[in-house]
Every structure is written in C-alpha cells, then in structure tokens.
Coordinates of C-alpha atoms in Angstrom, one line a residue:
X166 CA 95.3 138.5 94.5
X167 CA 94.9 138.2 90.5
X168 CA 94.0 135.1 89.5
X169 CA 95.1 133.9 86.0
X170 CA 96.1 130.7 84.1
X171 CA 99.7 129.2 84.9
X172 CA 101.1 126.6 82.3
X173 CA 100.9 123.3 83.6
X174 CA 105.5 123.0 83.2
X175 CA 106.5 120.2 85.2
X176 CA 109.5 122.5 86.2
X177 CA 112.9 121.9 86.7
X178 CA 114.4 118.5 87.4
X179 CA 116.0 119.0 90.7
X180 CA 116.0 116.8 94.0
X181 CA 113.2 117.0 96.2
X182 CA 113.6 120.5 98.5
X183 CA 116.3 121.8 96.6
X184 CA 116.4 124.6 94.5
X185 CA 118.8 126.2 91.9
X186 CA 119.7 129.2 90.2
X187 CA 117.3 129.3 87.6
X188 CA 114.7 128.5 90.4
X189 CA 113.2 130.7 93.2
X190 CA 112.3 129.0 96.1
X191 CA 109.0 127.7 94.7
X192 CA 110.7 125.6 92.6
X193 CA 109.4 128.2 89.8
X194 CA 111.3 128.9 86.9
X195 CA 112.7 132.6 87.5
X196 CA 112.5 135.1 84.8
X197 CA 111.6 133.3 81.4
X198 CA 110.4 129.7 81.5
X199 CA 113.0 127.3 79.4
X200 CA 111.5 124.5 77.1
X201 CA 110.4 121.3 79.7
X202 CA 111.0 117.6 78.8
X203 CA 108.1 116.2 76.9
X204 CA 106.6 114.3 79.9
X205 CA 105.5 110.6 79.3
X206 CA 101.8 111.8 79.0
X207 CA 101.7 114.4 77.0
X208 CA 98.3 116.4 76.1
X209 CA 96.5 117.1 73.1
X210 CA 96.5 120.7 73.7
X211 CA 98.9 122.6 76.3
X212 CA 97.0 122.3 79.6
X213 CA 97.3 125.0 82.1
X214 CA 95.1 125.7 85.5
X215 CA 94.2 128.6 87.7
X216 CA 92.8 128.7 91.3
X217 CA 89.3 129.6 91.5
X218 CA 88.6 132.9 93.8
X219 CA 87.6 132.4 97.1
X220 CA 84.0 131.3 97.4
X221 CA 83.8 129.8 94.0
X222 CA 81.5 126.6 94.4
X223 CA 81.9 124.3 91.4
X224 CA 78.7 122.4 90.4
X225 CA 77.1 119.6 88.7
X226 CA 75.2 122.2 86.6
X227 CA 78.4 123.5 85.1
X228 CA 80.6 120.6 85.3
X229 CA 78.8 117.3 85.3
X230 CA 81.3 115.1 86.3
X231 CA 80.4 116.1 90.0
X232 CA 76.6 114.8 89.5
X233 CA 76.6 111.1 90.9
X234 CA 80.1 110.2 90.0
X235 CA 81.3 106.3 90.4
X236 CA 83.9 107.8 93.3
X237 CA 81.9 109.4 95.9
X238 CA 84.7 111.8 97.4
X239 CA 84.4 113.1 93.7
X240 CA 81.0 114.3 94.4
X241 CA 80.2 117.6 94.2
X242 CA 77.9 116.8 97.5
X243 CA 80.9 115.7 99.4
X244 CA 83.3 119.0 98.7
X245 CA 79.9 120.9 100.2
X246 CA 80.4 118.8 103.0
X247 CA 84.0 119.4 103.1
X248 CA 83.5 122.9 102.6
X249 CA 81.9 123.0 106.4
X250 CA 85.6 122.3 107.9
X251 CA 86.6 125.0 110.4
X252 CA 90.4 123.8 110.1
X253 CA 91.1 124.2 106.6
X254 CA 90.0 126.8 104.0
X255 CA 88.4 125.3 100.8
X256 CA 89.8 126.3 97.3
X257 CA 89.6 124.4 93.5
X258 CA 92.0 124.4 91.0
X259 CA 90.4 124.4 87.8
X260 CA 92.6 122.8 84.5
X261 CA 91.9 123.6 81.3
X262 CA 92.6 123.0 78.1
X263 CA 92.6 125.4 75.1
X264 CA 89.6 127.5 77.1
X265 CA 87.8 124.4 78.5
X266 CA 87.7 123.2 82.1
X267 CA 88.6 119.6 81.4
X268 CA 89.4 118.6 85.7
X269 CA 88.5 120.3 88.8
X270 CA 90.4 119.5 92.2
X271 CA 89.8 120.2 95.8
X272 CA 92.4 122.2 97.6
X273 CA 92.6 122.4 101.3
X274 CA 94.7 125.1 102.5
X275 CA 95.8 125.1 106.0
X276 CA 97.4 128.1 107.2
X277 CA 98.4 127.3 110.9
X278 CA 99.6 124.2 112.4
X279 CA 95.9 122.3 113.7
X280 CA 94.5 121.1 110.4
X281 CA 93.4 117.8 110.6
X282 CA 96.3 115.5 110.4
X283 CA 95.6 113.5 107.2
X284 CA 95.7 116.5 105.5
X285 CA 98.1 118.6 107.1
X286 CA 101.5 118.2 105.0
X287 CA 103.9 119.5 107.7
X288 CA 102.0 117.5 110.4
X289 CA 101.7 114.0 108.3
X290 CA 104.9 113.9 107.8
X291 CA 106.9 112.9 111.0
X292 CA 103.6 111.9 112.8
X293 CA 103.8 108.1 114.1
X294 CA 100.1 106.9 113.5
X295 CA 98.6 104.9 110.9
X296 CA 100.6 106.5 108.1
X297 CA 103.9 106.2 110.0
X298 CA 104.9 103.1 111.9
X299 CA 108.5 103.6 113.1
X300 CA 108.4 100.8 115.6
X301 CA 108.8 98.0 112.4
X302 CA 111.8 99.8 110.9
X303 CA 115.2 98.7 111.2
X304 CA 117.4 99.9 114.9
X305 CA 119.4 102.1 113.1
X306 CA 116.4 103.4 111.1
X307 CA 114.5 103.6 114.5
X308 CA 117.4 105.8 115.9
X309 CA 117.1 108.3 113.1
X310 CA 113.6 108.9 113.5
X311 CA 113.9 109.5 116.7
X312 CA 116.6 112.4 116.6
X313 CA 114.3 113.6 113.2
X314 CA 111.7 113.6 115.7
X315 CA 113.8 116.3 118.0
X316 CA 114.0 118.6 115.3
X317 CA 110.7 118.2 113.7
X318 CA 108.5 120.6 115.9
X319 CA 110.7 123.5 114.7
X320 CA 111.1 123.0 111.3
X321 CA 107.1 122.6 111.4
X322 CA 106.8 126.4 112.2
X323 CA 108.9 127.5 108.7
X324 CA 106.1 125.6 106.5
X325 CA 103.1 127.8 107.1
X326 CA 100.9 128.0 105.3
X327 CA 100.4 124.9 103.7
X328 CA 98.5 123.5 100.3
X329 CA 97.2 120.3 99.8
X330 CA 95.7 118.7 96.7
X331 CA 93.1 116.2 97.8
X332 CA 89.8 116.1 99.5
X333 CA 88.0 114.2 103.0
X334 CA 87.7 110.7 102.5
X335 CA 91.6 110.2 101.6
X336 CA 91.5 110.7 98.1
X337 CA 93.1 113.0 95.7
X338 CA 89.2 114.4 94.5
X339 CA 90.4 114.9 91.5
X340 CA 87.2 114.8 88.5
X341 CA 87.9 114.8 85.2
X342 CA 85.1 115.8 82.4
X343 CA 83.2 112.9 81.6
X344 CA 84.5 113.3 78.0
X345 CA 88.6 112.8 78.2
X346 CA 90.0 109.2 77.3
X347 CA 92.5 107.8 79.5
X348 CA 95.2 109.4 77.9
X349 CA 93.5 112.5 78.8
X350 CA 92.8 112.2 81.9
X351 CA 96.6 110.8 82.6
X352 CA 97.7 113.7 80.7
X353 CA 95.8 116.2 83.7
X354 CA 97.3 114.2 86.1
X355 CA 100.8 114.4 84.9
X356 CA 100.2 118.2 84.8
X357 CA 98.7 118.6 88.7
X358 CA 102.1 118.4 90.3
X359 CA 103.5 121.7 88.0
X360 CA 100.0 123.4 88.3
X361 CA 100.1 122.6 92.2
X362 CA 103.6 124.4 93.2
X363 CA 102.4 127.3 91.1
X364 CA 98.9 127.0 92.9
X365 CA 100.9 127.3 96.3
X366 CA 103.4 130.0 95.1
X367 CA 100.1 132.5 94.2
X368 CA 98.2 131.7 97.9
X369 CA 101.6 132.2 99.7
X370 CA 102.1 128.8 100.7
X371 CA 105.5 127.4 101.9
X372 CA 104.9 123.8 101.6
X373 CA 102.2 122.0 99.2
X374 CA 101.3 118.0 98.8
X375 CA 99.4 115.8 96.4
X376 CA 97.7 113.7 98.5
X377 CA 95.9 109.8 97.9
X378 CA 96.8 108.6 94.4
X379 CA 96.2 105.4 93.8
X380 CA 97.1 103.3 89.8
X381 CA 97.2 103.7 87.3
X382 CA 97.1 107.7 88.2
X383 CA 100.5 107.4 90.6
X384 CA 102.4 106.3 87.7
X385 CA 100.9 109.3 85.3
X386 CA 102.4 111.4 88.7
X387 CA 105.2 110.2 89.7
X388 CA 107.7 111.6 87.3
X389 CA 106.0 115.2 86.7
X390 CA 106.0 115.2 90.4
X391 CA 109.8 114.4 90.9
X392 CA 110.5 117.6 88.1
X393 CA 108.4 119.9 90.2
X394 CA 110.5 119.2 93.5
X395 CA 108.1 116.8 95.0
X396 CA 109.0 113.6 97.3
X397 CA 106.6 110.9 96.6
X398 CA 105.8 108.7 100.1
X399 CA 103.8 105.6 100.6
X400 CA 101.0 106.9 102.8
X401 CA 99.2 103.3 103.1
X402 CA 96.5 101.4 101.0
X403 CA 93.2 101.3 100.4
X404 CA 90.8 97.9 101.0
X405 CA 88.5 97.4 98.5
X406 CA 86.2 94.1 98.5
X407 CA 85.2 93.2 95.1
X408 CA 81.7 91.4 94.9
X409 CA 80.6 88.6 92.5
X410 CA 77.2 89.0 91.0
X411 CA 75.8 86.5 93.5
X412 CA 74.2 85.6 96.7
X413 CA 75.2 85.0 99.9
X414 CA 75.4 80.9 99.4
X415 CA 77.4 81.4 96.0
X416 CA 79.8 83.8 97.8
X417 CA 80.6 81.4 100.1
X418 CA 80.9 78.7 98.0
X419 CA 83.5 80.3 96.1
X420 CA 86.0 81.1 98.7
X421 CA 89.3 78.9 99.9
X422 CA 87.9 76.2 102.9
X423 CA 90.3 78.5 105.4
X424 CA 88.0 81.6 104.5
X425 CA 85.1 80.1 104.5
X426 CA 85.5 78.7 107.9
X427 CA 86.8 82.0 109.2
X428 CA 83.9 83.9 108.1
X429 CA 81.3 81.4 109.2
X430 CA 82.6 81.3 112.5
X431 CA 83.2 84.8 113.2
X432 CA 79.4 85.0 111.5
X433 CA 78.3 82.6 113.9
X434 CA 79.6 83.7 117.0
X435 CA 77.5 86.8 116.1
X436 CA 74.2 85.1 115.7
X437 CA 74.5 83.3 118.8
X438 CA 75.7 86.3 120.7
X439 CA 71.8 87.3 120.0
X440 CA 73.0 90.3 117.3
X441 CA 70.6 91.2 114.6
X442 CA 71.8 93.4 111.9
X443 CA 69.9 96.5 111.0
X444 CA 69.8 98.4 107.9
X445 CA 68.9 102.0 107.8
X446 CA 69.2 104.9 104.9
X447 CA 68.4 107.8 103.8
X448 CA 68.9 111.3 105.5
X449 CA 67.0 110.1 109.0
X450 CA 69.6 107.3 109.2
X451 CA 72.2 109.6 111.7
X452 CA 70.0 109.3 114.4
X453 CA 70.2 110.0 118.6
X454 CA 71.5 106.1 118.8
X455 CA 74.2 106.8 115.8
X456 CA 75.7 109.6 117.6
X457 CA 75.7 108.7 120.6
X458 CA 78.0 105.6 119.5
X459 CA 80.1 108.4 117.3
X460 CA 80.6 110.3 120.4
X461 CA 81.8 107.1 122.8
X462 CA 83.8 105.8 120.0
X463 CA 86.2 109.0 119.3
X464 CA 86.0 109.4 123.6
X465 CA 87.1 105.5 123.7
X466 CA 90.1 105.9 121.1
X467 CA 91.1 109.7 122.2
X468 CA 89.6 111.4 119.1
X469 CA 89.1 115.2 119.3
X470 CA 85.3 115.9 119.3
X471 CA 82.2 115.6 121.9
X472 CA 79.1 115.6 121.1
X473 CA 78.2 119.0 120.0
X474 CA 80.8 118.8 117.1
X475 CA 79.7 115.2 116.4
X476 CA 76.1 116.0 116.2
X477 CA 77.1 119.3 113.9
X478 CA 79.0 116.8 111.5
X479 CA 76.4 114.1 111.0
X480 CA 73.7 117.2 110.6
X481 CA 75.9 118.1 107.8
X482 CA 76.4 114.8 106.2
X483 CA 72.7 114.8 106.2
X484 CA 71.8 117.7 104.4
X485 CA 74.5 117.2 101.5
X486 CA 74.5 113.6 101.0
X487 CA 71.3 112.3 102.8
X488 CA 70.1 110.4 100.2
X489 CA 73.4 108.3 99.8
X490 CA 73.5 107.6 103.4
X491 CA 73.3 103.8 104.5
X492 CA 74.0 102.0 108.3
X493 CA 74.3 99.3 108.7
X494 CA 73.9 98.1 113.0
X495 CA 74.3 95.9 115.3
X496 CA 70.7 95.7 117.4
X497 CA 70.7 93.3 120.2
X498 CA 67.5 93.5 122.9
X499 CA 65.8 96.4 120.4
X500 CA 68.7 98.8 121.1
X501 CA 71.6 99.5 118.7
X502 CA 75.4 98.6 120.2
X503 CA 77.5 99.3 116.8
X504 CA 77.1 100.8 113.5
X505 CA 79.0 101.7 110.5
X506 CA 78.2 104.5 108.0
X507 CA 78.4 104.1 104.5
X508 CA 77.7 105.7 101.5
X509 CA 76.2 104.4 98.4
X510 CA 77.2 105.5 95.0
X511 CA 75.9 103.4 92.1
X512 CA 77.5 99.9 93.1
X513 CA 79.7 100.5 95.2
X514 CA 79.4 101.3 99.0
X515 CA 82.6 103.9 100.6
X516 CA 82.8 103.8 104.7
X517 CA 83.3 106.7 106.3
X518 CA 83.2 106.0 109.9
X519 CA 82.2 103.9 112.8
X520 CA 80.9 103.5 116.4
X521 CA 80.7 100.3 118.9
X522 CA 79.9 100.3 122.6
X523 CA 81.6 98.3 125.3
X524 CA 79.1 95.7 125.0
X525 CA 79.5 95.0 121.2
X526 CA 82.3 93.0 122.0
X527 CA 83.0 90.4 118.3
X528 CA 80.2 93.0 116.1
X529 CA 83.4 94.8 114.3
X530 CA 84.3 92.3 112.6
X531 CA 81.0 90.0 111.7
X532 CA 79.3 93.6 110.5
X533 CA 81.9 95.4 108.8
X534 CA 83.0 92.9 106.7
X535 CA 80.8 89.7 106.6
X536 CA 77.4 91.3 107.0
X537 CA 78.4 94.3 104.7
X538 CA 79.0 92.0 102.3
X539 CA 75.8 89.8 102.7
X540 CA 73.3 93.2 102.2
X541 CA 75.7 94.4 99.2
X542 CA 75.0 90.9 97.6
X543 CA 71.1 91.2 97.6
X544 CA 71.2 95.2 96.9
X545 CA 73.6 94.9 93.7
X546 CA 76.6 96.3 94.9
X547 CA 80.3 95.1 93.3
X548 CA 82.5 97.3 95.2
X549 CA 83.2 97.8 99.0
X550 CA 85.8 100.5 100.0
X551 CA 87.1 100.6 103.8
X552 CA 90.2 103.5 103.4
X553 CA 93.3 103.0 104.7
X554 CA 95.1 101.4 107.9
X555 CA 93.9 97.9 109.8
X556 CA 95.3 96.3 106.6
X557 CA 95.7 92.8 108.5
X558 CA 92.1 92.6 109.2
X559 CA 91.0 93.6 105.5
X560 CA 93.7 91.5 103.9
X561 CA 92.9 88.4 105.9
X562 CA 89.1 89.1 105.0
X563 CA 89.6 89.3 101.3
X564 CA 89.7 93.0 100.7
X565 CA 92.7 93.9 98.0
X566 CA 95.0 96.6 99.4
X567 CA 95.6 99.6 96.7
X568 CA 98.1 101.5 97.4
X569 CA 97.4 104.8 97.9
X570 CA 101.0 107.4 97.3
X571 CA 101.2 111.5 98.1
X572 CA 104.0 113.7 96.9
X573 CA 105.6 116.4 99.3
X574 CA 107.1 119.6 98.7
X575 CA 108.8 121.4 101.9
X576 CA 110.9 125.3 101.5
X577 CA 113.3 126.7 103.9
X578 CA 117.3 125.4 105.5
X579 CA 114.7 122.4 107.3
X580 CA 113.7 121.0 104.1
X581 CA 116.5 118.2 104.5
X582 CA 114.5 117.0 107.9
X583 CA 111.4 116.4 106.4
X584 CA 113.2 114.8 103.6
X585 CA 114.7 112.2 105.6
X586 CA 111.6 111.6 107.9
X587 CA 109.5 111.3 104.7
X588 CA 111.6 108.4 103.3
X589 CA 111.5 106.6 106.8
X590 CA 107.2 107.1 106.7
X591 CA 107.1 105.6 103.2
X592 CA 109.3 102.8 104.3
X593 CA 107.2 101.8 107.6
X594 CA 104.4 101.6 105.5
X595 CA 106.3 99.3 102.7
X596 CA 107.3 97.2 105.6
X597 CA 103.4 96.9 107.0
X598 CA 102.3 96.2 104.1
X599 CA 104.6 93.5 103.0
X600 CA 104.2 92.1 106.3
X601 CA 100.7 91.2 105.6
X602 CA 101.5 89.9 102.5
X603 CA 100.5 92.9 100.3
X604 CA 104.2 93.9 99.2
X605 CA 103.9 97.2 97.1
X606 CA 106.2 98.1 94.2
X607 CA 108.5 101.2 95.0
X608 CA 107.7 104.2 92.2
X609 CA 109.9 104.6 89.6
X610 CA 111.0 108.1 92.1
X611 CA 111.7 105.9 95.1
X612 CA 113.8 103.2 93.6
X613 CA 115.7 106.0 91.7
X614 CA 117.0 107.3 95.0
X615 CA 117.5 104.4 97.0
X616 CA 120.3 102.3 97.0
X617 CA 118.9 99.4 99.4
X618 CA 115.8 96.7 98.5
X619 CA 112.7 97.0 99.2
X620 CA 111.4 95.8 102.7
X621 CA 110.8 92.4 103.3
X622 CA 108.6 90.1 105.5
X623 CA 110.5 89.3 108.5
X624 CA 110.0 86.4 110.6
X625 CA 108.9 88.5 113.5
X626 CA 106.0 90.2 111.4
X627 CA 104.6 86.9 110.7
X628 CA 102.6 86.9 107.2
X629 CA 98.9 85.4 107.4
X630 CA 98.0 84.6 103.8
X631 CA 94.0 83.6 103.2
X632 CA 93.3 80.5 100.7

C-alpha cells in the first residue's frame, strides 16, 4: 500500500450508511472532490493526515506531547502497552498541517470478528453490556431490539475488517502538539471524522468508529462526523472525582450531612471489619498477591483470561509504565483481599482495573472511593478517573459523570440494522444515565434525527440524588 496525505474533507452530507452517486461506498467523494461546507472549526491552514506504515512507533522524542501528558491513555507508554494486543493490529494516523504533524491518534484495526469488545465496532454495537442496556428501554423499543438482535450475527460478517479511532483505557488517544490553541486543536478534531473514512478506505476496512469523546471535543465532532456518514451514539460516561486542595477532615467537612454520613459509615464498617489499606508503587507493585486477585476476579465475573495471560499483561504494564503504577489494597491479617490499580499522571490518578476475593466482602466501596480519595488528598492529587459503567455507585459518591460519545460508520445492504440498533444503544444509555440523575444533552446529530424527547427518569428507575 502507498501511503500519502488525504485532505481532511468532511465529505458529503448524507445520512448515516447511505451513500450517493457522487459517493463510492466509502462515503468518498468519486472522481474530483467538490468544494465542502466551511465546518464550524475551521483551520488556520488546510489540515490533512496519512496513516503511518506498519511498525511506525511514534515517540516523545519526535512528538513531545506523548512525554508525561495530563491524560495518561495519551501516553506514549500506554500505546506501547497497547501495542502488545494480540486481537487488534496497532496503526497511527498522523495530521498535519502545512508539513507539520500537529496530532497523532491510535488506530486499532480489527480484522476478524474477536477483538476486544469495547473496541470492536461491529461487535459494540448490538452487544447488551454496559454500553447497551435494552432491559430500561420502552416494550416496543425492547421488541425491536430483540428482532435487530436476530439479524445482527449476519450482518456482523459483511463489516470486516474494521477501523477504530481510539486507544485502551476508553478514550479517543488523540494528542495534540503541545503548541495548538483550542481553536486548533478543535479544528483537528473536526477534521478526524473525514481523515478516518479515508484512513479505513486505504487499509480495506468496511466499517470504521471514532470512539470515547468526551466535551468540549464531541461538539468540535459531531457535525464533521454526521458529513462523513457517521452515526454518533452515547456509549456511557466517565466518573471523575474532583479533589479540593485539602485534607481528609476539610473534605469531609465540606460535603452535604447525607454524604458525609454515607461515607463515614461505609468508612467505618471497614475499619471495624479489621481492613488496613495498603499503598504500593512503582514497577514491583503487580505482585504474586495482585494477580492472583486479577485472575479470581475475571474467573468470578466470566472474563476471558487465566492466569498465564493475566500475568503476561501486568508484566507488560510493568515494563512500559512501571513508574506510574500505584495500588492501593485491602490487607486484613497481613494478607491482601482486594486491590485496585491506578496510574498516576501529574495530579491526577486513572483506574485501570480491579481484584477482590470472596472474603473482601464491603472493601469495593470504602477503598475505591473513600480511601482513594483520603491518599490522593495527602499525595496532591485533584483528579480521580474511574471509566465508564457502575454510574449509580460513582454518582451517589460524588464522582461527576462525563459523557463519553463514538461515531459509527457501517457499508453493505445491512447498514440499516446497525443503524437502528445503534440509536436503541445510545438511548439505553440516555435512560441510565438520567435515571441516576446525570441526564445528558442529545448532540446536535441526535436531536436532528429524532422526532421524540429525550428519556426521562421514570418512577421505576428511582433517582438517588446526594446533598
């Protein structure tokens, strides 16, 4: 394959999994490219992008943004990590400007059903989990998923291979040179939906997603994406606790009385269950203990993965991000029961994953949240993120809930199915969320093409709202 720049044009301005006559089934403009709208975040300079040949490792030597950036899954020792994966093949998409790199992305290509699901575009969509809760939607609503669910498995086999812009971690990875404004950097983002399709076009791919955008990016999206044939959808929301610059004592004091009882007596029942927390960093932090927990925690909850692939991750998280590496555990009787793995990047701390055995019964809670919180106050940290899902246990804890949004882009005569199923997903995950109390604001795409209101709190879904 050559690889040279493509213009970042947002395309035509068709609905989602359609084409037309002046488009080939890419969505690309056939023959010569006509003039595009001006989008709403225009560049400086035109930008356009080209996929870097296989085994191309961008670096902090020549792009500094991945040296220690404030996002972690923007770091260039994450995408080494990620660059491990057996189930996807690791690309970047660089964008450029008049000569300059001025972003890099991640790309994950998947080119057989398998990847893993959260960033497997034919598999996410239509996949009742986390990101699609079809039980909460309306009977008739429930119905339709159901028969989409029928013909699912078959259209799945017409959109191999598949592209996806984002990275491990559940974020879009996108890094911008530490140089570009906002304007900028909304500018590359407004571009990545154009620069994707062609991205997927050159690799042979026959369905492509943008994946975990959160604001102000998702509006800088939204539009570009809708001209380049993409479906935005509600994937869920991110919590992130925001610290004050305090101790524990002041934290306290400066919550609602309902919160602050809440946390003192789930902190409580901890101490008097006998449960010391533990802290632990550094690359020796995933030890024998740690994965042994990993290993009965994915066994406990059906996870794919024993010990030998458990073992092989945490060796590799290790080696590339050792030194960012923090868990925190629950020791009771000098053995550990529960941990959670975090890693640091200036102030802020981003979970990655967990592990509790039967006999740390009440530790979730009092160590995720409340003792998190307590070391991040004495170790200068402002920002906790916990990813996606359990968003009734985050809200109710005082974690705000970010939305996070992907765009989808499926070929073929079943592109109509995952249309349908896609706008069902995002709606679930409206409805969760609003059911919490965290209601999310449609995009500007969404309420374009639906006729109804946004979901509402029902009395069955029961709202718990923190003072």
């Amino acid at each position: 394959m050559t690889y040279r720049p493509f213009p970042a044009d947002q395309g035509p301005d068709t609905e989602p999994g359609t084409t037309t006559a002046d488009t080939d089934a890419n969505g690309t403009p056939a023959g010569r490219p006509t003039q595009p709208q001006a989008p709403a975040y225009a560049a400086a300079r035109p930008l356009d992008g080209h996929v870097l040949p296989p085994g191309t490792r961008p670096t902090a030597d020549d792009f500094p943004a991945l040296d220690e950036p404030a996002v972690i899954w923007e770091d260039a020792r994450w995408w080494r990590f990620t660059e491990r994966t057996d189930l996807h093949e690791v690309r970047y998409l660089s964008v450029d400007e008049g000569g300059r790199t001025v972003a890099l992305a991640p790309l994950l290509l998947t080119r057989e059903a398998g990847g893993l699901l959260f960033y497997d575009p034919p598999r996410l969509i239509g996949t009742a989990g986390s990101m699609a809760e079809p039980d909460i939607l309306d009977p008739a609503d429930q119905e339709r998923w159901s028969e989409l669910g029928t013909a699912l498995p078959l259209a799945r086999l017409d959109q191999y291979p598949s592209l996806t812009l984002g990275v491990f971690g559940s974020h879009h990875g996108v890094a911008h040179a530490t140089d570009r404004s906002p304007a900028q950097r909304a500018a590359v983002m407004a571009a990545l939906p154009g620069l994707l399709r062609r991205a997927a076009a050159e690799l042979g791919c026959r369905s492509s997603a943008l994946l975990y955008v959160g604001e102000p990016d998702a509006a800088a999206v939204d539009s570009a994406a809708r001209r380049s044939g993409y479906q935005a959808v509600l994937l869920g929301a991110e919590g992130v606790q925001h610290l004050p610059e305090t101790d524990w004592d002041g934290y306290l004091a400066g919550l609602g009385s309902h919160r602050r009882r809440r946390i003192c007596k789930e902190v409580d029942g901890y101490r008097q269950a006998g449960w010391r927390t533990v802290a632990r960093s550094g690359p020796d932090a995933l030890d024998d203990e740690v994965v042994a927990l990993q290993v009965a925690h994915r066994a406990k909850y059906g996870l794919p993965g024993g010990e030998d692939r458990v073992r092989r991750d945490f060796d590799a998280v290790s080696a590339d991000l050792g030194d960012s590496c923090l868990v925190l555990g629950s020791e009771r009787e000098g053995r550990l029961r529960g941990f959670v793995l975090y890693f640091r990047a200036g102030d802020a701390l981003f979970a990655r994953t967990a592990g509790f055995s039967p006999e740390a019964k009440g530790c979730y809670l009092a160590l995720t949240y409340h003792e998190t919180v307590r070391w991040a106050l004495d170790h200068g940290i402002r920002r906790i993120h916990y990813g996606l899902s359990a968003y009734q246990a985050k809200f109710a804890r005082g974690c705000e809930l970010q939305p996070r949004w992907g765009w989808f882009a499926f070929e073929g005569p079943h592109a109509g199915v995952y249309r349908d199923a896609a706008d069902l997903q995002s709606r679930s995950i409206e409805r969760r969320l609003a059911s919490v109390g965290a209601p999310v604001v449609p995009l500007a795409s969404l309420s374009s093409r639906r006729s109804t209101t946004p979901p509402s709190v029902t009395p069955s879904q029961g709202a718990e709202k923190c003072s």
